[in-house]
Tab-separated table of C-alpha atoms in Angstrom:
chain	number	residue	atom	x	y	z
A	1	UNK	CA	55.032	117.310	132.846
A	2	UNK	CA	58.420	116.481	131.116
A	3	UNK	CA	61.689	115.934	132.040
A	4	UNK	CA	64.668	118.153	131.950
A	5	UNK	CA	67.927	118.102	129.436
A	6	UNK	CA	71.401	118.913	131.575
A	7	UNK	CA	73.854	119.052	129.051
A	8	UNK	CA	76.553	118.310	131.674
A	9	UNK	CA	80.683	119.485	131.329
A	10	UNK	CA	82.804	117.518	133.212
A	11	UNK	CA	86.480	118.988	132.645
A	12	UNK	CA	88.640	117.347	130.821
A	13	UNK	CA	90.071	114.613	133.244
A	14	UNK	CA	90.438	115.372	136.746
A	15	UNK	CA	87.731	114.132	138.353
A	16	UNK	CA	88.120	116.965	140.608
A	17	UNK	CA	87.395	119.951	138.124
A	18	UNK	CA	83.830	119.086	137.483
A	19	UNK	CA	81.954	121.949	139.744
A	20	UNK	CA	79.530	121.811	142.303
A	21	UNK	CA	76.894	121.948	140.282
A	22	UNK	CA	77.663	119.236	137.759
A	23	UNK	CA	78.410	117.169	140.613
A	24	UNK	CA	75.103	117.856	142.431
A	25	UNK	CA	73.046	117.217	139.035
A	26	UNK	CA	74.857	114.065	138.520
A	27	UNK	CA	73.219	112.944	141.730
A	28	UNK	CA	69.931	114.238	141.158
A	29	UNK	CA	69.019	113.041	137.456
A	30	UNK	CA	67.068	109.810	136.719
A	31	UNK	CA	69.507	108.786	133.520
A	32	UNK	CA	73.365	109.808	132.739
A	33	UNK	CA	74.336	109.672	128.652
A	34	UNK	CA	77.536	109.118	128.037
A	35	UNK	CA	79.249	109.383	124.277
A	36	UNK	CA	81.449	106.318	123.388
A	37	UNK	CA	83.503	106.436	120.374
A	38	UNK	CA	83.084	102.577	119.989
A	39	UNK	CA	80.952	100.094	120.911
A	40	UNK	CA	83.570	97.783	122.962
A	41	UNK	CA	85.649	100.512	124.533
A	42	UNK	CA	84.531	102.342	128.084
A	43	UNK	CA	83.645	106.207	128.229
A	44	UNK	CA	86.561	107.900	129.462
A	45	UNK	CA	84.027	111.157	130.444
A	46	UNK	CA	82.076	108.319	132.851
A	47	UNK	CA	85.092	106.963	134.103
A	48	UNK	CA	85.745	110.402	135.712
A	49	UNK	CA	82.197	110.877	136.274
A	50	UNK	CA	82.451	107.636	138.628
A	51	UNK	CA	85.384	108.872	140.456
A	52	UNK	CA	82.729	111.425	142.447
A	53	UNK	CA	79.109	110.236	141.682
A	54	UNK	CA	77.945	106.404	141.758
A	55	UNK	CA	76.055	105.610	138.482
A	56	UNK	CA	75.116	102.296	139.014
A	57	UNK	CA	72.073	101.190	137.233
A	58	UNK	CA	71.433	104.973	135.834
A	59	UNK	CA	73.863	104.978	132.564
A	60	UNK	CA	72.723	104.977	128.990
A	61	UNK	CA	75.230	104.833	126.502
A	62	UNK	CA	75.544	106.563	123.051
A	63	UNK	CA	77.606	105.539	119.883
A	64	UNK	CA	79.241	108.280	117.917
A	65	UNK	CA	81.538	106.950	114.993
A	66	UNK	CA	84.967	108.578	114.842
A	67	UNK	CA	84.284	110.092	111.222
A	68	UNK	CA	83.722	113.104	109.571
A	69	UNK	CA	81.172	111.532	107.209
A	70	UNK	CA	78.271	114.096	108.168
A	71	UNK	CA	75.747	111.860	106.582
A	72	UNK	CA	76.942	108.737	109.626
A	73	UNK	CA	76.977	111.228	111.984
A	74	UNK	CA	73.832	112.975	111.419
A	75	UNK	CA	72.011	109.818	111.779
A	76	UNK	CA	73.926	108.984	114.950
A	77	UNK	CA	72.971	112.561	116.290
A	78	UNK	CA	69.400	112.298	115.292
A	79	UNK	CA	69.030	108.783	116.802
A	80	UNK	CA	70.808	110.034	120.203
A	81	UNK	CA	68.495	112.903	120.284
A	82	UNK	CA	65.239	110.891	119.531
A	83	UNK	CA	65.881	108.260	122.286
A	84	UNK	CA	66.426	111.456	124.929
A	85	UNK	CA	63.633	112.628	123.798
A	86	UNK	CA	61.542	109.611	124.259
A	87	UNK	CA	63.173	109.899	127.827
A	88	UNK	CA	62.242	113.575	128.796
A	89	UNK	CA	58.469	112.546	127.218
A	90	UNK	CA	58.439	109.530	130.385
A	91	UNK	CA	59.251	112.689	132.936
A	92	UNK	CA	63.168	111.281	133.026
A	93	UNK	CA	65.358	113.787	133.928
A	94	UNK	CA	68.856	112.996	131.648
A	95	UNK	CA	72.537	114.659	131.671
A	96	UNK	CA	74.413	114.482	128.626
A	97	UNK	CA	78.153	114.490	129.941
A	98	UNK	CA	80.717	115.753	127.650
A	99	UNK	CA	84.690	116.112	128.216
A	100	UNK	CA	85.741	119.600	128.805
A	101	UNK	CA	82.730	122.119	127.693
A	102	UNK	CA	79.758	121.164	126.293
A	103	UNK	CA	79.221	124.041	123.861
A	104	UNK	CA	82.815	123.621	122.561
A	105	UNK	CA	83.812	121.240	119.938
A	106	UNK	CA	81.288	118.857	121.695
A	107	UNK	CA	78.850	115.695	120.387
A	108	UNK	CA	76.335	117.847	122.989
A	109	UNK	CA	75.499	120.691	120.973
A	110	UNK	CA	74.074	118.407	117.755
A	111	UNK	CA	71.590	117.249	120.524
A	112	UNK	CA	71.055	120.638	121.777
A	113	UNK	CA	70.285	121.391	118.556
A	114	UNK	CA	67.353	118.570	117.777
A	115	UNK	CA	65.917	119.103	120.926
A	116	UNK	CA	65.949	123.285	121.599
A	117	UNK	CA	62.660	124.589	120.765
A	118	UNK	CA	60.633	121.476	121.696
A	119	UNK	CA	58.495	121.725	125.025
A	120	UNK	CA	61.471	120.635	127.192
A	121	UNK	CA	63.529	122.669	129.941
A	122	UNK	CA	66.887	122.573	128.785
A	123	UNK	CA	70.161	124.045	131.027
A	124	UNK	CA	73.913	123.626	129.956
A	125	UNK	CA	76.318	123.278	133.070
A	126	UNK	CA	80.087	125.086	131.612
A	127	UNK	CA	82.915	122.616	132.030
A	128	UNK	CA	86.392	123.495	132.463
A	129	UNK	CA	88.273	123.167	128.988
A	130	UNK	CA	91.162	121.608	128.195
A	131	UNK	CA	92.656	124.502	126.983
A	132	UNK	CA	91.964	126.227	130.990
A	133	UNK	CA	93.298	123.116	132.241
A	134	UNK	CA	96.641	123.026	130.331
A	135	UNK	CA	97.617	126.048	130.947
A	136	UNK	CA	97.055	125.757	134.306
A	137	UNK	CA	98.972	122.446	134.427
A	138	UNK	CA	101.393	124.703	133.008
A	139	UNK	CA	101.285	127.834	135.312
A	140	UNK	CA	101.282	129.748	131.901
A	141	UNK	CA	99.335	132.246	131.217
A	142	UNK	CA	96.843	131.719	128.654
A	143	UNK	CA	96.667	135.648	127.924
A	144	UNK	CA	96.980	138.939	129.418
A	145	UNK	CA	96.633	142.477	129.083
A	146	UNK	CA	95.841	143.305	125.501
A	147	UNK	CA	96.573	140.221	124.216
A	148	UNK	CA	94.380	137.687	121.638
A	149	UNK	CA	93.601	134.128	122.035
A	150	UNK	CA	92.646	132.129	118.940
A	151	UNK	CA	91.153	128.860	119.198
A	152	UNK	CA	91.372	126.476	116.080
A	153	UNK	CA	90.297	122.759	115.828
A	154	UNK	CA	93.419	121.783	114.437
A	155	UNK	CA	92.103	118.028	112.963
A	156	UNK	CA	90.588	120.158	109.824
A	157	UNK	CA	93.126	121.933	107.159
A	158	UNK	CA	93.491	125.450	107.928
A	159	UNK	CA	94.713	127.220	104.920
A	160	UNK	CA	95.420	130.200	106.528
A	161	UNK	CA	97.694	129.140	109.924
A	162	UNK	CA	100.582	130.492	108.766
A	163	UNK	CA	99.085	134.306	108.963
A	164	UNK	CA	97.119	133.200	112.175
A	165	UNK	CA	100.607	132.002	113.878
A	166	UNK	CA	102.045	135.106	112.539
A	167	UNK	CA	99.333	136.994	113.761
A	168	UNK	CA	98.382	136.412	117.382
A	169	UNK	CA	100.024	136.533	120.359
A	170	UNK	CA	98.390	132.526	121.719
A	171	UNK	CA	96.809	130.231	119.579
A	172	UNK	CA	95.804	126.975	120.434
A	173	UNK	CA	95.722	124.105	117.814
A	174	UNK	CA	93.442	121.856	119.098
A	175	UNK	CA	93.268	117.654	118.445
A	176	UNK	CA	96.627	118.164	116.382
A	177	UNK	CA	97.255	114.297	115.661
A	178	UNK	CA	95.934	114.233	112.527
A	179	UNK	CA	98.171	116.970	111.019
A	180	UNK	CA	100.535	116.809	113.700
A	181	UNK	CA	104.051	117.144	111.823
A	182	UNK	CA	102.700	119.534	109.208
A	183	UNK	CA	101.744	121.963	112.155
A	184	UNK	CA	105.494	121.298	113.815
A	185	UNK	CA	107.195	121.851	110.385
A	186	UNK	CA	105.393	125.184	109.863
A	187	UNK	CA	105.954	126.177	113.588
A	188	UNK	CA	109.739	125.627	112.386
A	189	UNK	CA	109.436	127.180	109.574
A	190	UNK	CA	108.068	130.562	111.453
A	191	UNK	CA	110.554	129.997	114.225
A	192	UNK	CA	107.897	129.165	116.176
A	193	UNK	CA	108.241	125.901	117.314
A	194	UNK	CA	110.195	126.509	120.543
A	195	UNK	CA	107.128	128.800	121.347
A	196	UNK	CA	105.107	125.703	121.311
A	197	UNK	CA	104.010	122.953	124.100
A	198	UNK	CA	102.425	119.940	123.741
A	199	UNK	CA	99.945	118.454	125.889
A	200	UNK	CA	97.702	115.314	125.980
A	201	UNK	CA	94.968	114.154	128.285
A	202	UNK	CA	95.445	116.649	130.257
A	203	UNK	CA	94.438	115.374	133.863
A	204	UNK	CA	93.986	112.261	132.748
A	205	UNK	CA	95.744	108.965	133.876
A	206	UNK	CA	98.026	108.655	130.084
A	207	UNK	CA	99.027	113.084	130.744
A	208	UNK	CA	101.621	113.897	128.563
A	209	UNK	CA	103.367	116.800	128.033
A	210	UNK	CA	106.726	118.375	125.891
A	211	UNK	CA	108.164	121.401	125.506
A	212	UNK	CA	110.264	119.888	122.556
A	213	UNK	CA	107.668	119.477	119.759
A	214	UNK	CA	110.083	117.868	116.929
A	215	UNK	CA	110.789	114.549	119.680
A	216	UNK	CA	107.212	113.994	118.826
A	217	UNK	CA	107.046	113.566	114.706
A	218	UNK	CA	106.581	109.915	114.141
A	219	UNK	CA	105.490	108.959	117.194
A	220	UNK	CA	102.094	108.013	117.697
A	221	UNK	CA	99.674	111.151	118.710
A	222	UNK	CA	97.121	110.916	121.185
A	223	UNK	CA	93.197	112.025	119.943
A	224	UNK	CA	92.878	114.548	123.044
A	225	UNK	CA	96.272	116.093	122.667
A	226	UNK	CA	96.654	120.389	121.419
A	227	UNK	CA	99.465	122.473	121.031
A	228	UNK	CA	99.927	126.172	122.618
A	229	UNK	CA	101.749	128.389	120.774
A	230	UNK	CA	102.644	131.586	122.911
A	231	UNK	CA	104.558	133.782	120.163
A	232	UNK	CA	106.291	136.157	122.583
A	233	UNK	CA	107.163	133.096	124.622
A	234	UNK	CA	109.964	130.390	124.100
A	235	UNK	CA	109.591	127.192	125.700
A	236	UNK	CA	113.002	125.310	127.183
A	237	UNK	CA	112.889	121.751	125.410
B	1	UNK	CA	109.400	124.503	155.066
B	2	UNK	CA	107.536	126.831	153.212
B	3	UNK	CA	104.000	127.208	151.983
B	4	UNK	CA	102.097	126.763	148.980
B	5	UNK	CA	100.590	129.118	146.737
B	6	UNK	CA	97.324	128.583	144.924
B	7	UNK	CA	96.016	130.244	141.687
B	8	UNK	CA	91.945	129.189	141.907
B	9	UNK	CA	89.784	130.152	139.375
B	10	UNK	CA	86.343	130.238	141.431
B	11	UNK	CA	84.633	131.067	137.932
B	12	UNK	CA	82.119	133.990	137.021
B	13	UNK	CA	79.384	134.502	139.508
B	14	UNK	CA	77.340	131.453	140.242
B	15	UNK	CA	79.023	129.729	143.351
B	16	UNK	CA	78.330	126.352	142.132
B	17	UNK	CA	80.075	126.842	139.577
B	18	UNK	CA	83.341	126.355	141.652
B	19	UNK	CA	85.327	123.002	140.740
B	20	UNK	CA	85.477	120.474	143.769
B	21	UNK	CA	89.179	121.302	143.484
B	22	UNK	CA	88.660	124.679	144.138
B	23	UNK	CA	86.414	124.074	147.559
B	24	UNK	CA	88.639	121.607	148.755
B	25	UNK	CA	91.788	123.800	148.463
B	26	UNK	CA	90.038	126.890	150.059
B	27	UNK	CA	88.923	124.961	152.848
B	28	UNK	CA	92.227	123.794	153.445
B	29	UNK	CA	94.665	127.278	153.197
B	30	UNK	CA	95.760	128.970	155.511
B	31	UNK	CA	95.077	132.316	154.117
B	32	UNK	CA	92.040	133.555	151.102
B	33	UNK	CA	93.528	136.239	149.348
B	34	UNK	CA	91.503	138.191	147.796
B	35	UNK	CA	91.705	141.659	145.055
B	36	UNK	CA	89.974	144.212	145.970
B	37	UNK	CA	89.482	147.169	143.056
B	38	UNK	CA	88.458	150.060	145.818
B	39	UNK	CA	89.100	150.126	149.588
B	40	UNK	CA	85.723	149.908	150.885
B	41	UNK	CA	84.123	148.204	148.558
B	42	UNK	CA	83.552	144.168	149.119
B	43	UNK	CA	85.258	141.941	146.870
B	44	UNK	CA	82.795	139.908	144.402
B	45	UNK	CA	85.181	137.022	144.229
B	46	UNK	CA	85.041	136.964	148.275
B	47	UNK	CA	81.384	137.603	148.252
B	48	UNK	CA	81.137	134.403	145.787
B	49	UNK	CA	83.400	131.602	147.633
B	50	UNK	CA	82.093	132.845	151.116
B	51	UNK	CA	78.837	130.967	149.793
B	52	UNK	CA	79.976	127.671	149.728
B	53	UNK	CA	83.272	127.678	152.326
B	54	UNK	CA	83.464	129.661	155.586
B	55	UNK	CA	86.287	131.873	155.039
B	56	UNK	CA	86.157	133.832	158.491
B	57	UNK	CA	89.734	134.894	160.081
B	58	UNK	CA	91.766	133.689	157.072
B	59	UNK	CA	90.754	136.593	154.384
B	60	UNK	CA	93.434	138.945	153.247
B	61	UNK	CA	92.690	142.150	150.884
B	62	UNK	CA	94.805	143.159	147.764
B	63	UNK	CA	94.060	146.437	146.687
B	64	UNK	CA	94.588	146.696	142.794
B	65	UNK	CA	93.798	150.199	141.381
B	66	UNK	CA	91.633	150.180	138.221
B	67	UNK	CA	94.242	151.878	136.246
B	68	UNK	CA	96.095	151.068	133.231
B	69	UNK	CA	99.545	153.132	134.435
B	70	UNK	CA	101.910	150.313	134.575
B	71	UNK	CA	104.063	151.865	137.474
B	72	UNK	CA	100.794	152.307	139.491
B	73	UNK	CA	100.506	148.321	138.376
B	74	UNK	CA	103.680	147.498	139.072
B	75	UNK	CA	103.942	148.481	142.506
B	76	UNK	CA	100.927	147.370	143.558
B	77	UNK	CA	101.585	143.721	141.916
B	78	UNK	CA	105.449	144.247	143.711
B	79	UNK	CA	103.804	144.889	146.650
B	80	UNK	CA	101.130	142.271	146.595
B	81	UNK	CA	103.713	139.435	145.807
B	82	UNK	CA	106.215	140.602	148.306
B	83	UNK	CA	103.201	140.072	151.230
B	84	UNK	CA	102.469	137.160	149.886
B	85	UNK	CA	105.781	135.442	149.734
B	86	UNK	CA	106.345	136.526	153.195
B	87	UNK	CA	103.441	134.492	154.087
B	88	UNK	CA	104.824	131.620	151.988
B	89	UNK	CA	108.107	131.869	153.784
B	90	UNK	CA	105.766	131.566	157.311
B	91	UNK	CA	104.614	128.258	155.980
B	92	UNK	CA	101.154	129.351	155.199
B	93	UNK	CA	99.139	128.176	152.414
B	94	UNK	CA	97.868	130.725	150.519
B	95	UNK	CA	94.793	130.983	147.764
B	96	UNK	CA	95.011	133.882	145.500
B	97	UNK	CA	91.305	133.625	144.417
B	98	UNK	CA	90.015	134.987	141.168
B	99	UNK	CA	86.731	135.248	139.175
B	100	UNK	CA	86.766	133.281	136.140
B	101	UNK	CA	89.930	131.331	135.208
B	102	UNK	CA	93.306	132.211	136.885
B	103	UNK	CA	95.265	132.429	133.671
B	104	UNK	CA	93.014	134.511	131.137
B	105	UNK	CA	93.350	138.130	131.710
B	106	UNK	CA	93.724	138.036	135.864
B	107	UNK	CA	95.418	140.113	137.943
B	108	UNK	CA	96.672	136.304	139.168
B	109	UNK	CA	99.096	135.966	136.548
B	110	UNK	CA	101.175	139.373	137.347
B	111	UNK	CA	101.390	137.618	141.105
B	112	UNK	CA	102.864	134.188	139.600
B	113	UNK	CA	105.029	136.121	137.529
B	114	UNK	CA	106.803	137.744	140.638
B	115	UNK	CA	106.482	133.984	142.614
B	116	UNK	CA	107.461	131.481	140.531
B	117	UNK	CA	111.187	130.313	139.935
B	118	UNK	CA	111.743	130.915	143.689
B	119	UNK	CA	111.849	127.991	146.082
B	120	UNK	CA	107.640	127.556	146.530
B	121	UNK	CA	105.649	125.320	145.140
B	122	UNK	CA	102.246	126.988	143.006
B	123	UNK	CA	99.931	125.422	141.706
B	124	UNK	CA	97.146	126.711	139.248
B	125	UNK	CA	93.664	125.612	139.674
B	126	UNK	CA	91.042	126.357	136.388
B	127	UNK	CA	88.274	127.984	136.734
B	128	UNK	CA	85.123	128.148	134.480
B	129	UNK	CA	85.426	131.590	132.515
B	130	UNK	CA	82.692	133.713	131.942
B	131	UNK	CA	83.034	132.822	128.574
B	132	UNK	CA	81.759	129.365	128.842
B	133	UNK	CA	79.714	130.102	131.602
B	134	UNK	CA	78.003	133.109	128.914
B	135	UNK	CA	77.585	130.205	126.131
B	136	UNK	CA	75.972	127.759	128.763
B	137	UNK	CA	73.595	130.329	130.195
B	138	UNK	CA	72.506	131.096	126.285
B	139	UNK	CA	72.593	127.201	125.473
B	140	UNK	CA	74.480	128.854	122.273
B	141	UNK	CA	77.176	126.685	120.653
B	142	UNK	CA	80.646	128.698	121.124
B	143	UNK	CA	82.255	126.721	118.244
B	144	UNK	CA	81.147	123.293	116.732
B	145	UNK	CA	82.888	121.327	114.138
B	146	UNK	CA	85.686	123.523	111.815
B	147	UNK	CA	84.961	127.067	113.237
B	148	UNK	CA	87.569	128.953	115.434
B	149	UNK	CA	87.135	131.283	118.379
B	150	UNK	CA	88.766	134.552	118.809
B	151	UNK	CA	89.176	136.337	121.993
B	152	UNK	CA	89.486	139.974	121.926
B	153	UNK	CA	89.732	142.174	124.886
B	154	UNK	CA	87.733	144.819	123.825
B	155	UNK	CA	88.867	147.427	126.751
B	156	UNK	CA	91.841	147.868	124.339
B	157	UNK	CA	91.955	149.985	121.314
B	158	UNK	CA	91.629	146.960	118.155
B	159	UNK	CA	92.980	148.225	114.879
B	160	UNK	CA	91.946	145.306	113.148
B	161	UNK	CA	88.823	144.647	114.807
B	162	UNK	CA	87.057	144.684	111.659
B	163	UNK	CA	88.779	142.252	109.839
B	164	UNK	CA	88.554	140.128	112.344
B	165	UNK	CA	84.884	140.458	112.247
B	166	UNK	CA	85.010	139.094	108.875
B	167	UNK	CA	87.074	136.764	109.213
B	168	UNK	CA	86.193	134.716	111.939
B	169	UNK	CA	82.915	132.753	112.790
B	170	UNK	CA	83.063	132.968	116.460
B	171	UNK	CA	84.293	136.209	118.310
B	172	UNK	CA	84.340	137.001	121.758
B	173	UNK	CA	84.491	140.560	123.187
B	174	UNK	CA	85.530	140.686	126.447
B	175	UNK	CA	84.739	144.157	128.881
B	176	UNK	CA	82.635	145.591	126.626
B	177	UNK	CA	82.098	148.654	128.392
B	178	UNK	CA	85.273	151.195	127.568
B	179	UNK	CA	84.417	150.861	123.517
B	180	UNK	CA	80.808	149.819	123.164
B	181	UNK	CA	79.138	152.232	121.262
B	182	UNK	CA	82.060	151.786	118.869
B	183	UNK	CA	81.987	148.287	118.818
B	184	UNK	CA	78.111	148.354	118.186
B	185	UNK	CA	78.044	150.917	115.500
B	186	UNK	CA	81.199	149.006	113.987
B	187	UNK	CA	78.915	145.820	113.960
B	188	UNK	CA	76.058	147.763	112.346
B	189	UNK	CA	78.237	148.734	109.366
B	190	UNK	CA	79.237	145.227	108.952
B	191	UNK	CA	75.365	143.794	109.224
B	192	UNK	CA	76.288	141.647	112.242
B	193	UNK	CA	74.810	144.030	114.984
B	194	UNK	CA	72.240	140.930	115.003
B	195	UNK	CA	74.792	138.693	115.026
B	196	UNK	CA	75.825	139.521	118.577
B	197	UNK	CA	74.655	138.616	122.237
B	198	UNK	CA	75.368	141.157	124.823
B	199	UNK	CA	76.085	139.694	128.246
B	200	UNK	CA	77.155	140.991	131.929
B	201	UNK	CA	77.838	139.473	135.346
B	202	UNK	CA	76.703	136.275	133.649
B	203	UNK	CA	75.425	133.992	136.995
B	204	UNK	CA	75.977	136.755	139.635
B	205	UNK	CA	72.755	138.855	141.174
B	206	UNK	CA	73.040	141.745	138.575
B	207	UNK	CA	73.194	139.592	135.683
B	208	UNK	CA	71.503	140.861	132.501
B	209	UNK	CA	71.472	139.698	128.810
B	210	UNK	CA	70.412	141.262	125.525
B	211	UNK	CA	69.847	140.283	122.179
B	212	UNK	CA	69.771	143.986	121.050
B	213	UNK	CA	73.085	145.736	121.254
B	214	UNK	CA	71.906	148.679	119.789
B	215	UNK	CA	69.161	149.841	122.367
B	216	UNK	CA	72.092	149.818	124.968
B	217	UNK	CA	73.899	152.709	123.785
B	218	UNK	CA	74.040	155.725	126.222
B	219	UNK	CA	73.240	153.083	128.553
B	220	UNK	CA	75.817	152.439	131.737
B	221	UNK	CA	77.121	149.111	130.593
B	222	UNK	CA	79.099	147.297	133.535
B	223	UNK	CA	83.110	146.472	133.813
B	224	UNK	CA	81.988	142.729	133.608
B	225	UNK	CA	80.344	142.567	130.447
B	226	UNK	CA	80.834	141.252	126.707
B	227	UNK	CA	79.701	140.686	123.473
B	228	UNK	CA	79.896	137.156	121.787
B	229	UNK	CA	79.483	137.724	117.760
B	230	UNK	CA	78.117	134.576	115.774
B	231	UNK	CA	79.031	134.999	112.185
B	232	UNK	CA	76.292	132.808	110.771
B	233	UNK	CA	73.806	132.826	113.052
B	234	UNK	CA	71.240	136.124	113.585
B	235	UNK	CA	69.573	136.647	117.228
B	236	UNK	CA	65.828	137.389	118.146
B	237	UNK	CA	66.370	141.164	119.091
C-alpha cells in the first residue's frame, strides 16, 4: 500500500477557476506541496488554494531557486521528488499544486518525471492556463476557424521570432520580462505592436493589463506577465 | 436593465473538470444555452453540465449545422445571436455553454462577435481544453523549459504541415478525423509516426487512446479526436 501523486493545476489566480475536481482532491489528500520561489516569501498558488480549501496543518513547502542553472535546479528537483517519495512510501496521499497547468512550463513535470515508473499511482488534474484565462479576461478569441496558435516561453532567446510573428495568425510570448523591450521593438519593427496586449497576473490581486505595449519599456515587468499577438487584429492603445 | 451573457468553457468531457466559476454561474442564469450539431441528437456539452447542476426548464437549443459553407454559418450564428440578444434585452442571464475553452475554436466566439459592442455586459469564463485535459490524462509534459507548442487544426488543409513537423518540438493536431490517414502516413515519412499520441473524447464515456497511429487507419476515427506529436520523445506502440 502506497500513497497517491495528484499533480494538482490550480488556474492561474482566481481562486474560482480551479475545477471541481482539484477542489475536491485538495480536501481529500493527507499533504499539499506548494513551490516557493524563496524561502521568506508566501506561495502565491497556496494563497489561492486557501481562498476555497483550508490547509491548516497539511502544507509542505518546496524551494525552487529562480535560475536557469540546471545543475541548482536539478538538485532542487531531485530533493523535492525524494522527500514525496518518502511521503507516498508512509501511505500519504500528496498534491503538488502548480499555477495554471501542471504539464505546461511547470516545476511539476521534473517531479513527474523522478517519480513515473516507480510503484506509485500517479494522476495529473489540467488547470486552466494563463493563456485561457487572458483571453478570456479579454473576450478575445484565442483562435478560430483555420487558424494557428503558437506558444513560446518568451524568457529564453528565440532566434527565429521574427518569422514566427510573421508567420502565425496568434502567438503568445510567454514570461516576456526578461526580454521585454526587445520583443516590443521587433513587434514595431513588423508593425506588429498594435496587434499586441499585455497582461500580468492575470486573476490575480496586482492584474494588469495594456493594449499600448511601448508605455511599458522601462518600467518594471512583472514575472507572470505574456504578450498576445493576434496578427490580423489591432489593439486600440 | 438588461441581462448578462456568459461564455463558459465547461471543458472536455469529465464533469469535474468544470471550474467553480463555471457551476456557480450556471446555477445562477436564467437560461443554459446550449449547440446542438443535429436536431435530435442530445447535446454532449448539456449531457456534461446536467451532471453536476440541475438545468431543468432553463435549457435552450442552438442548432449549428456541421458545415463549412459560411452563409449556412452565417445565418445560423445571425440567427443564434439575434435569439439570444432578445433574451438579453428581457433581462435574462444567459450561459452560452461550450466544451473545452470558450475562445479556442468554439462556435462561442462567432456569438460574441455578433454581441459585443452593444449595450450588454459578457463575460468569458475559461474552460480546461481538451488539450490539457489530453496531456493530464497521459501524465505527458506538453512543453517544459525552452520548447514551444503549436496548435494546428488539422480539419483544415496544412500546406506547411511538414515543416512544421520539423520544426517544432511540441505539436498539437486538433480533429484529427477529416485528414488522418494523411497526417499518419505524413508522420511515417518523417520517422515521427512514434512520436505521436492519438487521443479522442479525452474524459467523456467513449474515450479511447492509442500509442499506435498507424493501426487506426481505415478505422472510423471520431469528430473529437487529435494527435499530440512529441519531437524528442518516442511512444510504447
Amino acid at each position: 500500500m502506497a500513497g497517491r501523486l495528484y499533480g494538482l493545476g490550480i488556474g492561474p489566480g482566481d481562486p474560482e477557476l480551479l475545477t471541481l475536481k482539484a477542489k475536491r482532491i485538495l480536501e481529500e489528500v493527507d499533504l499539499i506541496c506548494t513551490p516557493q520561489s524563496s524561502k521568506d516569501k508566501r506561495s502565491v498558488a497556496l494563497d489561492i488554494v486557501e481562498e476555497v480549501v483550508d490547509c491548516q496543518g497539511r502544507v509542505k513547502y518546496f524551494f525552487f531557486p529562480m535560475t536557469k542553472d540546471k545543475l541548482k535546479l536539478n538538485q532542487a528537483w531531485d530533493k523535492a521528488a525524494e522527500e514525496i517519495i518518502e511521503l507516498l512510501k508512509l501511505d500519504q496521499d500528496v498534491a503538488f499544486i502548480t499555477l495554471g497547468d501542471p504539464l505546461l512550463y511547470s516545476t511539476y513535470i521534473y517531479i513527474l518525471e523522478r517519480v513515473r515508473g516507480k510503484e506509485f499511482e500517479v494522476e495529473t488534474v489540467p488547470g486552466i492556463t494563463s493563456i485561457n484565462a487572458c483571453s478570456a479576461r479579454l473576450n478575445l478569441p484565442l483562435a478560430e476557424g483555420r487558424e494557428k496558435v503558437l506558444i513560446i516561453p518568451a524568457a529564453y532567446d528565440c532566434d527565429d521570432l521574427e518569422e514566427i510573428l510573421t508567420s502565425y495568425e496568434n502567438v503568445v510570448l510567454m514570461k516576456v520580462s526578461k526580454n521585454y523591450e526587445e520583443i516590443v521593438n521587433l513587434l514595431e519593427k513588423l508593425d506588429l505592436v498594435e496587434n499586441g496586449v499585455f497582461i500580468s497576473r492575470c486573476g490575480q490581486e496586482k492584474e494588469f493589463i495594456s493594449r499600448n505595449l511601448r508605455s511599458l519599456i522601462g518600467e518594471k515587468i512583472d514575472y507572470l506577465s505574456m504578450i498576445i499577438v493576434k496578427r490580423h487584429f489591432k489593439f486600440d492603445s
